[in-house]
Structures are given as structure tokens and as C-alpha cells.
Short mmCIF file of C-alpha atoms in Angstrom, two decimals:
data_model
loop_
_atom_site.label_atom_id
_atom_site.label_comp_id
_atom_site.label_asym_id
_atom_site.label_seq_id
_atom_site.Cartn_x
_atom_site.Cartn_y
_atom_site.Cartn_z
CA UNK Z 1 22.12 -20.24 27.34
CA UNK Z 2 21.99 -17.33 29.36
CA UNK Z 3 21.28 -14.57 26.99
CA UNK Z 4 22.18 -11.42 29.25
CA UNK Z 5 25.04 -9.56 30.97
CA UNK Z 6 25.71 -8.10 34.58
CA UNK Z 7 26.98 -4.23 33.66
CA UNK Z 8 29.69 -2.60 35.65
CA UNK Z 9 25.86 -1.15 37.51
CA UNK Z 10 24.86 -4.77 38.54
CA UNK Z 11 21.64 -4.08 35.97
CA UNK Z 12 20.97 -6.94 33.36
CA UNK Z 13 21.31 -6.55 29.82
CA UNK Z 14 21.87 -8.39 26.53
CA UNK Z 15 24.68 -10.52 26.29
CA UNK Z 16 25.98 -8.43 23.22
CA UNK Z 17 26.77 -5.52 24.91
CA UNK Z 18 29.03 -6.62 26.80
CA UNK Z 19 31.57 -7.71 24.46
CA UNK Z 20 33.07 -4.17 24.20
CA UNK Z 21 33.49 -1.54 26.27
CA UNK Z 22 31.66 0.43 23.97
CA UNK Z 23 28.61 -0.89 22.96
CA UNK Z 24 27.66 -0.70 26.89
CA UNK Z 25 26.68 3.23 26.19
CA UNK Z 26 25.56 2.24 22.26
CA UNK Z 27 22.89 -0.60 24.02
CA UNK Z 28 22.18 1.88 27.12
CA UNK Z 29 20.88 5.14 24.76
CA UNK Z 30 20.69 4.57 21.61
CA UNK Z 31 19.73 0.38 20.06
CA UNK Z 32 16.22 -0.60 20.45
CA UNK Z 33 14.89 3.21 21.14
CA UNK Z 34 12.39 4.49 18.19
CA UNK Z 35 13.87 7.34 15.52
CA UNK Z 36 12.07 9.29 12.69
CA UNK Z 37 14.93 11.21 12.29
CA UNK Z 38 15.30 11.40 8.66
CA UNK Z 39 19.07 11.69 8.63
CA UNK Z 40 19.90 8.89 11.44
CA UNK Z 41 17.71 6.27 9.76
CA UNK Z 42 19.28 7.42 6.14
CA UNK Z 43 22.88 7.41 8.51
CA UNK Z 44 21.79 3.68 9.96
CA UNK Z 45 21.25 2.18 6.49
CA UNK Z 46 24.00 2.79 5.03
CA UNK Z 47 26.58 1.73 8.19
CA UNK Z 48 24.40 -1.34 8.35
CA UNK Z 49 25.48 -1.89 4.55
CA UNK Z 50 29.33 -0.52 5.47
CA UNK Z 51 28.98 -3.28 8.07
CA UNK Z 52 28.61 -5.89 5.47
CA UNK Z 53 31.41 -8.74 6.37
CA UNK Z 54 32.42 -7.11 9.44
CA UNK Z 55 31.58 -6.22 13.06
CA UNK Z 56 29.51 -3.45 14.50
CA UNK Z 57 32.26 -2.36 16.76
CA UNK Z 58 34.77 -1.55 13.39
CA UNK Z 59 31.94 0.13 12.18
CA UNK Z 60 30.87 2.14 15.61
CA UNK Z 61 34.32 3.17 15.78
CA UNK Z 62 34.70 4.76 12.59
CA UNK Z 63 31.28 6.20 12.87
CA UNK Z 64 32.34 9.73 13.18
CA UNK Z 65 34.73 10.04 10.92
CA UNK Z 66 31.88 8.49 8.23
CA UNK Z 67 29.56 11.20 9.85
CA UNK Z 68 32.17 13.59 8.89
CA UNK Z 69 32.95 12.26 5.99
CA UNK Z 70 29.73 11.74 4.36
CA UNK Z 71 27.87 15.41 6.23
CA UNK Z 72 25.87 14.38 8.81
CA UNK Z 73 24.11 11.13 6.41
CA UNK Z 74 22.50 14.50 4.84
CA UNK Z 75 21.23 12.40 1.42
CA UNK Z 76 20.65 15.63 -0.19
CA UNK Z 77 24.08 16.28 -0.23
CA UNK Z 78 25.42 13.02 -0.43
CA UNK Z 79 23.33 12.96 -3.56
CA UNK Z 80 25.48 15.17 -5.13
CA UNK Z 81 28.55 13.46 -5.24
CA UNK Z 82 30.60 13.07 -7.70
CA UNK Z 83 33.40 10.43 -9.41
CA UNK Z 84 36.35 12.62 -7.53
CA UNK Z 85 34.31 12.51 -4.37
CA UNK Z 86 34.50 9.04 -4.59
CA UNK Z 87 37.95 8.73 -4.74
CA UNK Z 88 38.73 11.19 -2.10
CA UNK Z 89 36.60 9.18 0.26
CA UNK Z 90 38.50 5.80 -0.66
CA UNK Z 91 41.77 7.93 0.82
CA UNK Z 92 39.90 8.09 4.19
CA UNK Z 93 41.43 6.12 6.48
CA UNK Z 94 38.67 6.86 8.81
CA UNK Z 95 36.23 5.40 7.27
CA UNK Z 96 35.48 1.68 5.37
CA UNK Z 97 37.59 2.09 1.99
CA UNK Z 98 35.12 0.09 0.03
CA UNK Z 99 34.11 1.67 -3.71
CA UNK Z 100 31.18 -0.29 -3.87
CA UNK Z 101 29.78 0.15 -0.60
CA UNK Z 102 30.72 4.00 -0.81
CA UNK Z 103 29.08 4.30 -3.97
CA UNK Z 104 26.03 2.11 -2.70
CA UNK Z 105 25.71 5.15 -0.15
CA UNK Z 106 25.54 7.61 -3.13
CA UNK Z 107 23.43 6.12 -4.81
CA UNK Z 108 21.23 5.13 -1.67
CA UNK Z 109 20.88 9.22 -1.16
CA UNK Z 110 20.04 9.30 -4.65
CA UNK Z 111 17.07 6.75 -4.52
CA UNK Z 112 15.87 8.38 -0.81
CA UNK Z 113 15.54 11.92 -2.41
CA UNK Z 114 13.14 10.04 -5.24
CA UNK Z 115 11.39 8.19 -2.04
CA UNK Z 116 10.88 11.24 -0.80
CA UNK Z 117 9.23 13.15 -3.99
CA UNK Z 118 7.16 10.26 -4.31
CA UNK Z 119 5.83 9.31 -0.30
CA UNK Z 120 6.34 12.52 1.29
CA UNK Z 121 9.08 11.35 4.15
CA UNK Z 122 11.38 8.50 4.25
CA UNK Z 123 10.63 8.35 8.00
CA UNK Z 124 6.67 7.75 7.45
CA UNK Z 125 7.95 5.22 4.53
CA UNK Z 126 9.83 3.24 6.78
CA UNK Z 127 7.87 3.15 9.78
CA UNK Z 128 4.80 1.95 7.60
CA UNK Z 129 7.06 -1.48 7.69
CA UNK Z 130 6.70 -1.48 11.75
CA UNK Z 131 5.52 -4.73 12.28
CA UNK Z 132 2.88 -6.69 15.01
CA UNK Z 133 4.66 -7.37 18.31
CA UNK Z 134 2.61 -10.76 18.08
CA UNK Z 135 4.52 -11.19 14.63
CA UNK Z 136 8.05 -11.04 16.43
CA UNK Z 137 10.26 -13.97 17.20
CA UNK Z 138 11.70 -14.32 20.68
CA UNK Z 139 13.99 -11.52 21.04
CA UNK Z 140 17.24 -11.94 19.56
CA UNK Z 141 16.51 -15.74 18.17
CA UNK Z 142 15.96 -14.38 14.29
CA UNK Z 143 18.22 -12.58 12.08
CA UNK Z 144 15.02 -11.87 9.60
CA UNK Z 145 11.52 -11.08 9.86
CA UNK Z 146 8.44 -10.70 6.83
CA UNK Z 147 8.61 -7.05 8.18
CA UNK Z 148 12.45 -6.99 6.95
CA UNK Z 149 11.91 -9.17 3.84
CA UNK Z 150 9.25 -6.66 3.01
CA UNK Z 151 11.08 -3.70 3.36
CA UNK Z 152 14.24 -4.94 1.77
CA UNK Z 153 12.38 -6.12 -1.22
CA UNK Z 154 10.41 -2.69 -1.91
CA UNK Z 155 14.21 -0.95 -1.30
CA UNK Z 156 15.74 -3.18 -3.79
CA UNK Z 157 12.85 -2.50 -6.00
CA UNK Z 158 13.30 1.38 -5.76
CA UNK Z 159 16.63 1.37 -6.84
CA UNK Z 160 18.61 0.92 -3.53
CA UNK Z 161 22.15 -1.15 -2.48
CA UNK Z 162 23.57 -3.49 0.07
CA UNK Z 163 19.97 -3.58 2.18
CA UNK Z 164 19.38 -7.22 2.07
CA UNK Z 165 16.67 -8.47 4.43
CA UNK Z 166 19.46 -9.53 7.47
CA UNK Z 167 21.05 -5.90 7.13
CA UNK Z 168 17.63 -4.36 7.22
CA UNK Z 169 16.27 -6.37 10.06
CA UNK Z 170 19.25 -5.28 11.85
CA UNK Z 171 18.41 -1.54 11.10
CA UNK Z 172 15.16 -2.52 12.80
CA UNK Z 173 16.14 -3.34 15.66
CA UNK Z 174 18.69 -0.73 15.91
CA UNK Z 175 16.08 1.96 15.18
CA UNK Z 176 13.27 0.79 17.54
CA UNK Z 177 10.96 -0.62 14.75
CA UNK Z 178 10.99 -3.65 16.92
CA UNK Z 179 11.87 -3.95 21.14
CA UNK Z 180 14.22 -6.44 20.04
CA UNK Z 181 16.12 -6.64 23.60
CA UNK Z 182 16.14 -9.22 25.70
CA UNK Z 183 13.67 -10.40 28.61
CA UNK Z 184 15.30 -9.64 31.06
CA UNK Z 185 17.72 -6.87 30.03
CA UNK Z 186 16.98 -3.42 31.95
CA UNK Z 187 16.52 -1.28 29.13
CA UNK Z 188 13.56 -3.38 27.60
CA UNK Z 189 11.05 -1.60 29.65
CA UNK Z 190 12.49 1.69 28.63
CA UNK Z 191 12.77 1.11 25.23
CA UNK Z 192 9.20 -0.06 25.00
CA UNK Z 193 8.33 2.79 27.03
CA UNK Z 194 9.54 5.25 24.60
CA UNK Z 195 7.82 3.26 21.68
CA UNK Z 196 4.77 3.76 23.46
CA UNK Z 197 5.44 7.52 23.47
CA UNK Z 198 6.61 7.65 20.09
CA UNK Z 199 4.99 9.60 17.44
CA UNK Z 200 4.98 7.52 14.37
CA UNK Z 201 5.82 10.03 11.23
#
């Protein structure tokens, strides 16, 4: 099967991103590029869980208003709210109106402060989970990895929600943990470029 798509540019790239106008800019600059950004991998865990049971483009869509709505992905705030926050976020119709996954996110900013006392950065904690390119399935043939089982597992174990080891191999890849495009696709090189120029935290 032929795993890529001809962009509007005549490059290559996964299939994927062509199935909505959107995700064409989403692929380009953002999936597959490296982060330490403490917010946007705090932000990408918690749309990953939103994105439970649906698609990436519902959630990409909304993804501003749940920037607004939940301040940036700032966990130290988000760790401070409350019951009636709760319920003024399940009124958002720009965002997913799910209690449990909205209070998953609380919660989530809750257990990140504590991962934070205790390893110093959630950003080095994370990226300690970056695993062997020689350990990596064909790109885009595996919706797991023992990288994301491990990771999951340890999360669950601190305390955390709704990052299960498909959602958080999916962060992965999203966040440049892994060069998870495909051969082939024109943003490969550049994405392993910049992982080769990244500073691990």
C-alpha cells in the first residue's frame, strides 16, 4: 500500500496528512519535530487523552479554544481548579464536554507538579523514555512500543489519567521522541535533522 501523499507542492508525505486540509500545516511544522517545552508536552498529553474515541482533526480544531480554556496547558494553574471550574468548562462548547476527561486533565496537572518536585522537569522525565532508533518498528506499522508501555505504566503508577500505552505512543510521535514519518515523506529528513540538533532536557 502506498503509504504517502503528493501535497498541493508535488513533495511526498505521509498518507495521513492528507486527509484534511489541515493536518497538511500540523504534519509540515509541528508532528514528528522534538519539544521540551514543558507546557506543549503537558498540552499534548492531555489532547491525546481528549482524543480518546475520536479523531485528531475534532481535537486539532478545538485546540485553541482548549488552549484558552485550560491557560496555555499551564499545569500549575490547571492544578488549581476547582469543582465550579469544572462545570464551567463542561458549558464550553469549544472544547470536548467530557467530565472525566476534563477532570483527568486536572488531576494530570496535579500529578506533573508532584513529577516535578520529585525529578526536577517533566521534560527531562519524559525524554529519559526516548527510545533506540534500532528499537523502532517500521514507521507508522505499530500503534505501541516498550518505550510507550514503559512510560504509560510509570504515569499510571504516579497517579495520572487516560495515558494508556496507544495514547502515549501517539504523544511520541507527535512530540519527536521517535521520527515516526514515513520513508519517503519530505519532512523525515528534517525532522531527524532537528532531533539531531536537539538538546535533550
Amino acid at each position: 500500500m502506498n503509504d504517502l501523499f503528493v501535497g498541493p507542492d508535488g513533495l511526498s508525505r505521509c498518507r495521513w496528512c492528507g486527509s484534511a486540509p489541515e493536518f497538511l500545516a500540523y504534519h509540515d511544522k509541528e508532528w514528528g519535530f522534538p519539544v521540551s517545552d514543558e507546557h506543549r508536552l503537558f498540552e499534548k498529553l492531555c489532547l491525546e487523552g481528549f482524543q480518546s474515541g475520536l479523531s485528531w482533526r475534532t481535537i486539532l480544531a478545538k485546540r485553541e479554544h482548549f488552549r484558552a480554556a485550560f491557560h496555555g496547558f499551564d499545569f500549575n494553574r490547571v492544578a488549581r481548579f476547582k469543582p465550579a471550574d469544572v462545570e464551567h468548562l463542561l458549558l464550553n462548547e469549544g472544547i470536548v464536554r467530557h467530565r472525566g476527561k476534563i477532570e483527568a486533565t486536572i488531576n494530570n496537572a496535579q500529578r506533573a507538579q508532584e513529577l516535578v518536585q520529585q525529578e526536577g522537569s517533566l521534560a527531562a522525565f519524559i525524554w529519559r523514555y526516548e527510545p533506540d532508533a534500532a528499537d523502532l518498528a517500521t514507521p507508522q506499522t505499530a500503534s505501541t512500543s516498550a518505550a510507550s508501555v514503559a512510560l504509560s505504566k510509570e504515569l499510571k503508577k504516579r497517579g495520572w489519567k487516560f495515558v494508556g500505552p496507544t495514547t502515549v505512543y501517539a504523544f511520541m510521535q507527535a512530540m519527536g521522541l521517535i521520527n515516526d514519518h514515513a520513508q519517503g515523506c519530505a519532512l523525515r529528513a528534517k525532522a531527524e535533522q532537528a532531533r539531531r540538533r536537539f538538546k535533550r532536557p
